[in-house]
PDB file of C-alpha atoms in Angstrom:
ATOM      1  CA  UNK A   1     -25.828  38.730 -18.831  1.00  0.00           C
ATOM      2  CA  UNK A   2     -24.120  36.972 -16.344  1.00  0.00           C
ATOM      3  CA  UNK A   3     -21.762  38.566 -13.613  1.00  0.00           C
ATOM      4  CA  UNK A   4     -18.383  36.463 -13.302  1.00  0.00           C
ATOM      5  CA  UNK A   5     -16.021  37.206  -9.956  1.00  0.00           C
ATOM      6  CA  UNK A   6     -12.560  37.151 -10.344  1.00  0.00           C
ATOM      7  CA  UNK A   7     -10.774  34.225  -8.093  1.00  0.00           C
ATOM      8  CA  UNK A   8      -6.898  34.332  -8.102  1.00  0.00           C
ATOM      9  CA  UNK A   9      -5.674  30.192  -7.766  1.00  0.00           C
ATOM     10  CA  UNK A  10      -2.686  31.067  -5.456  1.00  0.00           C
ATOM     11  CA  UNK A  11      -2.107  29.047  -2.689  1.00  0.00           C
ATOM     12  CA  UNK A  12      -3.406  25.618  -4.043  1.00  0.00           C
ATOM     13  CA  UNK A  13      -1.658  22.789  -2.845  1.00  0.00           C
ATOM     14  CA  UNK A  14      -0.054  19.968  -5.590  1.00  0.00           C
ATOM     15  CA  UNK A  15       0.747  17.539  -2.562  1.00  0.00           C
ATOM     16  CA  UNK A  16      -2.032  14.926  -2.693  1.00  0.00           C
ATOM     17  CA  UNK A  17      -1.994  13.290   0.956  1.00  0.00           C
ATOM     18  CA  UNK A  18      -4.648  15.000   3.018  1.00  0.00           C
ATOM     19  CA  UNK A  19      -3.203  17.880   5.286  1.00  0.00           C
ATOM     20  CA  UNK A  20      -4.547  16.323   8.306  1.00  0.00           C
ATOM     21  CA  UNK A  21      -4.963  12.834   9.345  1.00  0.00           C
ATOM     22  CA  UNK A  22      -4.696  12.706  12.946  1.00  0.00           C
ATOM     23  CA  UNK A  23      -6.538  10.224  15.040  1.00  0.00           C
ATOM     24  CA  UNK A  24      -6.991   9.215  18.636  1.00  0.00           C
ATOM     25  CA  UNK A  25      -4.819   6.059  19.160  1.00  0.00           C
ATOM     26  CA  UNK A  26      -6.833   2.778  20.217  1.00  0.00           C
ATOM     27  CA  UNK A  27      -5.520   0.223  22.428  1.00  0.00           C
ATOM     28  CA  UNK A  28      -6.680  -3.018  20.765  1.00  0.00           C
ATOM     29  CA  UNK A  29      -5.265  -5.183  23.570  1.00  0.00           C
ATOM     30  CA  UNK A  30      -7.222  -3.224  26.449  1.00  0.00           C
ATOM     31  CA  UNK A  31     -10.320  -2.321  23.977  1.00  0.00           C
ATOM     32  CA  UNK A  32      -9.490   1.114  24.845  1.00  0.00           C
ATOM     33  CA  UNK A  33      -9.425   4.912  22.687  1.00  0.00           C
ATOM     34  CA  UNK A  34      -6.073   6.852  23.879  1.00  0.00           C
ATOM     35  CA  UNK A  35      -5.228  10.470  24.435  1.00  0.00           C
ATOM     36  CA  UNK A  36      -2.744  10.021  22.168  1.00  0.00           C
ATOM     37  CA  UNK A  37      -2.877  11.625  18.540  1.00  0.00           C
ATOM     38  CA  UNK A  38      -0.956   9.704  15.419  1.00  0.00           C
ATOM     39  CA  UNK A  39      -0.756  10.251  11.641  1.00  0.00           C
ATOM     40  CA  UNK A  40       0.174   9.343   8.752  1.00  0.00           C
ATOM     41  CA  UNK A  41       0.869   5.487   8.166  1.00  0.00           C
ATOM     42  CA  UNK A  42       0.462   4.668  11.969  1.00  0.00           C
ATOM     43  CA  UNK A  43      -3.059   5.894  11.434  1.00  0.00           C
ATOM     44  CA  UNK A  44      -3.236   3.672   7.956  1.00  0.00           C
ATOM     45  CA  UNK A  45      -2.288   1.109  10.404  1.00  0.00           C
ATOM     46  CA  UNK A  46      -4.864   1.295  12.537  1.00  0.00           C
ATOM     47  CA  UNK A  47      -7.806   2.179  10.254  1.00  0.00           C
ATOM     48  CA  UNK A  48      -6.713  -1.203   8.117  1.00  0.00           C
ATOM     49  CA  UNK A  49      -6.954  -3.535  11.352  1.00  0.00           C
ATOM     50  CA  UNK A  50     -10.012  -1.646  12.884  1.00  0.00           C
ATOM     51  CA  UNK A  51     -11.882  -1.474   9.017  1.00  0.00           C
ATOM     52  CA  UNK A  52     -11.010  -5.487   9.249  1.00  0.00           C
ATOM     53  CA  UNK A  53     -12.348  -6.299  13.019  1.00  0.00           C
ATOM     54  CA  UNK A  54     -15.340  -4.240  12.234  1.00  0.00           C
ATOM     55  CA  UNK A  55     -18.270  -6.644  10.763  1.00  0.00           C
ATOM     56  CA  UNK A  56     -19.880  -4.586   8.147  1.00  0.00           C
ATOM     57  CA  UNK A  57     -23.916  -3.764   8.005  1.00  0.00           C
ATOM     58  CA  UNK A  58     -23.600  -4.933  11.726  1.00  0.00           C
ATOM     59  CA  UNK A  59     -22.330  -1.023  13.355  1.00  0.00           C
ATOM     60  CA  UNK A  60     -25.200   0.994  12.811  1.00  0.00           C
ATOM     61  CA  UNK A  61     -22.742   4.563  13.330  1.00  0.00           C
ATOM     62  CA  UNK A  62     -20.856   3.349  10.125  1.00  0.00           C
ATOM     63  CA  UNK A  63     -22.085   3.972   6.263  1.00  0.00           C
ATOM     64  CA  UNK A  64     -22.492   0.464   4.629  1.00  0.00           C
ATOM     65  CA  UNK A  65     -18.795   1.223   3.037  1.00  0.00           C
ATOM     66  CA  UNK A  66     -17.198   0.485   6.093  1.00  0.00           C
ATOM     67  CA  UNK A  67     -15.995  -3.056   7.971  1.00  0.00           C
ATOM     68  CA  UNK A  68     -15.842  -6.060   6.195  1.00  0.00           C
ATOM     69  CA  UNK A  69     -17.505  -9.499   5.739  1.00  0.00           C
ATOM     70  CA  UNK A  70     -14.475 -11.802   7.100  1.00  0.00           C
ATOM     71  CA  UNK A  71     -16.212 -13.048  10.096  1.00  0.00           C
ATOM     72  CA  UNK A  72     -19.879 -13.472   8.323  1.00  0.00           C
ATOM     73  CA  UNK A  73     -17.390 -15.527   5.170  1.00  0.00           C
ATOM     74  CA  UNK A  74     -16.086 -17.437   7.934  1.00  0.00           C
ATOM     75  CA  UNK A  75     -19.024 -18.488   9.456  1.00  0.00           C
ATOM     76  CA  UNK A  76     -20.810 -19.251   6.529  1.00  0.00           C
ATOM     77  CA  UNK A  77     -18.582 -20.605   4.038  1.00  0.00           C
ATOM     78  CA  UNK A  78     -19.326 -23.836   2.972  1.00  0.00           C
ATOM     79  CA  UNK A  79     -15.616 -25.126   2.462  1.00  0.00           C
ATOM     80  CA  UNK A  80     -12.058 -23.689   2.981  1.00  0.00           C
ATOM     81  CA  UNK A  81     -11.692 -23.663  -0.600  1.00  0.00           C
ATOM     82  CA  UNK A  82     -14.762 -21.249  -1.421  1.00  0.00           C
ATOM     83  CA  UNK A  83     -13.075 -18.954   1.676  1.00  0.00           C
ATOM     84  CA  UNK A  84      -9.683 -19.273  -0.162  1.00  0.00           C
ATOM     85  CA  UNK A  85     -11.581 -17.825  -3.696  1.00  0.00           C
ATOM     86  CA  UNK A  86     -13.308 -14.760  -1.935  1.00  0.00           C
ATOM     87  CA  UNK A  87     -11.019 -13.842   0.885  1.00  0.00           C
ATOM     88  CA  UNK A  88      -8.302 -11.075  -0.756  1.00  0.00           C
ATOM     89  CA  UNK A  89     -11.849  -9.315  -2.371  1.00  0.00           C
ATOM     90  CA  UNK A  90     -13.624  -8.991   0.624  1.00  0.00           C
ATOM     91  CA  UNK A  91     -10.280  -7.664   2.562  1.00  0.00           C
ATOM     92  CA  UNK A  92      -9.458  -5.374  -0.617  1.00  0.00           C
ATOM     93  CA  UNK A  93     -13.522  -4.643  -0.135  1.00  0.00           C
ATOM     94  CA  UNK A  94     -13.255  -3.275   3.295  1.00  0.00           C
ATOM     95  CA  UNK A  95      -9.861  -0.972   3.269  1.00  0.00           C
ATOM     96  CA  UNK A  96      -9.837   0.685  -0.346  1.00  0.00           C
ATOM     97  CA  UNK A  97     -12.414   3.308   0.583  1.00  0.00           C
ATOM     98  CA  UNK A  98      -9.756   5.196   2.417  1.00  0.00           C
ATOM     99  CA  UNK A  99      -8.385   7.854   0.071  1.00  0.00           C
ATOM    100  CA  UNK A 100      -4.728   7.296   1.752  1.00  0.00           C
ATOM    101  CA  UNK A 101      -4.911   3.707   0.208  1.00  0.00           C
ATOM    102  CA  UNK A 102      -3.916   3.874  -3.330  1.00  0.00           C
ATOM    103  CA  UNK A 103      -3.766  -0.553  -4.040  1.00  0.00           C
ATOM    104  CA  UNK A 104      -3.624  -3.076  -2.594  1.00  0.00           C
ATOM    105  CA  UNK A 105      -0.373  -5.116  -3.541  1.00  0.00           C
ATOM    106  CA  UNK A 106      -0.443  -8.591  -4.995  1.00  0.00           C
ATOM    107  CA  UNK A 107       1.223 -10.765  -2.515  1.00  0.00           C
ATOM    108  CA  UNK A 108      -2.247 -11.745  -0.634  1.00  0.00           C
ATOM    109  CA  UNK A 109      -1.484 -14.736   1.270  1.00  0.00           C
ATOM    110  CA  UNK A 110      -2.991 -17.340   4.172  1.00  0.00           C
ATOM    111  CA  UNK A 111      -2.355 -19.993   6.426  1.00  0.00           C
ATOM    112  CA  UNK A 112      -4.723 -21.925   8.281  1.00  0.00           C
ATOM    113  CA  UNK A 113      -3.561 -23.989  11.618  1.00  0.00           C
ATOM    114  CA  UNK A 114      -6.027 -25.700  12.853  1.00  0.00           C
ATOM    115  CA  UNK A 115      -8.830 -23.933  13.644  1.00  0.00           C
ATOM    116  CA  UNK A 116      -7.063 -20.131  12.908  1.00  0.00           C
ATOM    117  CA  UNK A 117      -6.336 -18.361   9.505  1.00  0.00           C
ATOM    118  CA  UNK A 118      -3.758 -16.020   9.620  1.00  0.00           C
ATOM    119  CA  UNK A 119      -3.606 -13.958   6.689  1.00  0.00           C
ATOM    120  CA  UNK A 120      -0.862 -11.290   5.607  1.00  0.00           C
ATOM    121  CA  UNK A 121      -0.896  -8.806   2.421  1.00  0.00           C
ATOM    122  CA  UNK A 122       0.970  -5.150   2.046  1.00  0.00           C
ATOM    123  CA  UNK A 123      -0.647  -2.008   0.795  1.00  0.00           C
ATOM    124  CA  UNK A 124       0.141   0.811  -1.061  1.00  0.00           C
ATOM    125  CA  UNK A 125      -0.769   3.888   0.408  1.00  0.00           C
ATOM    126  CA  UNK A 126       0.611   8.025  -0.148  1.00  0.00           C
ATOM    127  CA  UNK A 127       3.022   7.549   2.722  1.00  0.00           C
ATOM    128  CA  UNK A 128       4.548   4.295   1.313  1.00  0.00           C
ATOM    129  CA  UNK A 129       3.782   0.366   1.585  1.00  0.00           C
ATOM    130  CA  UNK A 130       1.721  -0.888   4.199  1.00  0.00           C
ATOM    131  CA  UNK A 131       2.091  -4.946   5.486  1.00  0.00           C
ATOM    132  CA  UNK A 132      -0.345  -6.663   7.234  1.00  0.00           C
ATOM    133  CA  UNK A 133      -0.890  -9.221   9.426  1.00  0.00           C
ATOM    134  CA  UNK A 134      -4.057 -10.688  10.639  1.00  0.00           C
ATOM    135  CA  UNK A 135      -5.083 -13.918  12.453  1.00  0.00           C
ATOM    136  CA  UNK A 136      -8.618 -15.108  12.623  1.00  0.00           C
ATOM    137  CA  UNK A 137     -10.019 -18.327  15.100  1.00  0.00           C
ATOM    138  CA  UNK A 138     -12.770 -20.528  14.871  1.00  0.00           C
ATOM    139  CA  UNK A 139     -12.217 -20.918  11.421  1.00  0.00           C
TER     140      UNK A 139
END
């Protein structure tokens, strides 16, 4: 007969964000990891734009989850049209593995000038929407 142990559920929290989220701040403009600590959706922030700039398969430290395939689509794609068809997937692709991401709104949008692509969309994440602004060259 099997022995059962009595565990009282007191104490369990109903909040769903995580209880800690704090990351080292990077300096994107210097290529540089700060001292300083942020949370919350400054941290969002930054995991969207570095998930983004991150070329997935290509990191060896990171599962095959993370980065995403924007540059590779870029450089391979045999029209602007096909690139127009698969962009908001492969973004969408690379951020919705974090658990503080809940959707990814429907107002994916791009411009190309030349020879860049700037691309903006907003998020939906446990601390509130998220927008986002990207701009890619050589495209």
């Amino acid at each position: 007969m099997a022995n059962y142990i009595s565990v009282p559920i007191t104490g369990i929290s109903k909040d769903p964000r995580p209880m800690n989220t704090k990351t080292y701040a990077l300096d994107f403009k210097n290529c540089l990891m700060t001292s300083r600590k942020i949370d919350g959706i400054e941290a969002v922030n930054q995991y969207i734009t570095k998930a983004l700039m991150t070329p997935r398969f290509k990191c060896l430290i990171y599962s095959s989850a993370y980065g995403s395939g924007i540059k590779q689509l870029i450089s391979t794609s045999p029209s602007r049209k096909y690139l127009e068809a698969s962009l908001s997937h492969i973004v969408e692709d690379a951020i919705i593995h974090d658990s503080r991401i809940t959707a990814m709104n429907n107002d994916f949008s791009f411009t190309f000038d030349g020879d860049e692509m700037n691309i903006s969309f907003s998020v939906k994440t446990i601390y509130g929407d998220v927008q986002v602004k990207e701009n890619y060259s050589d495209v």
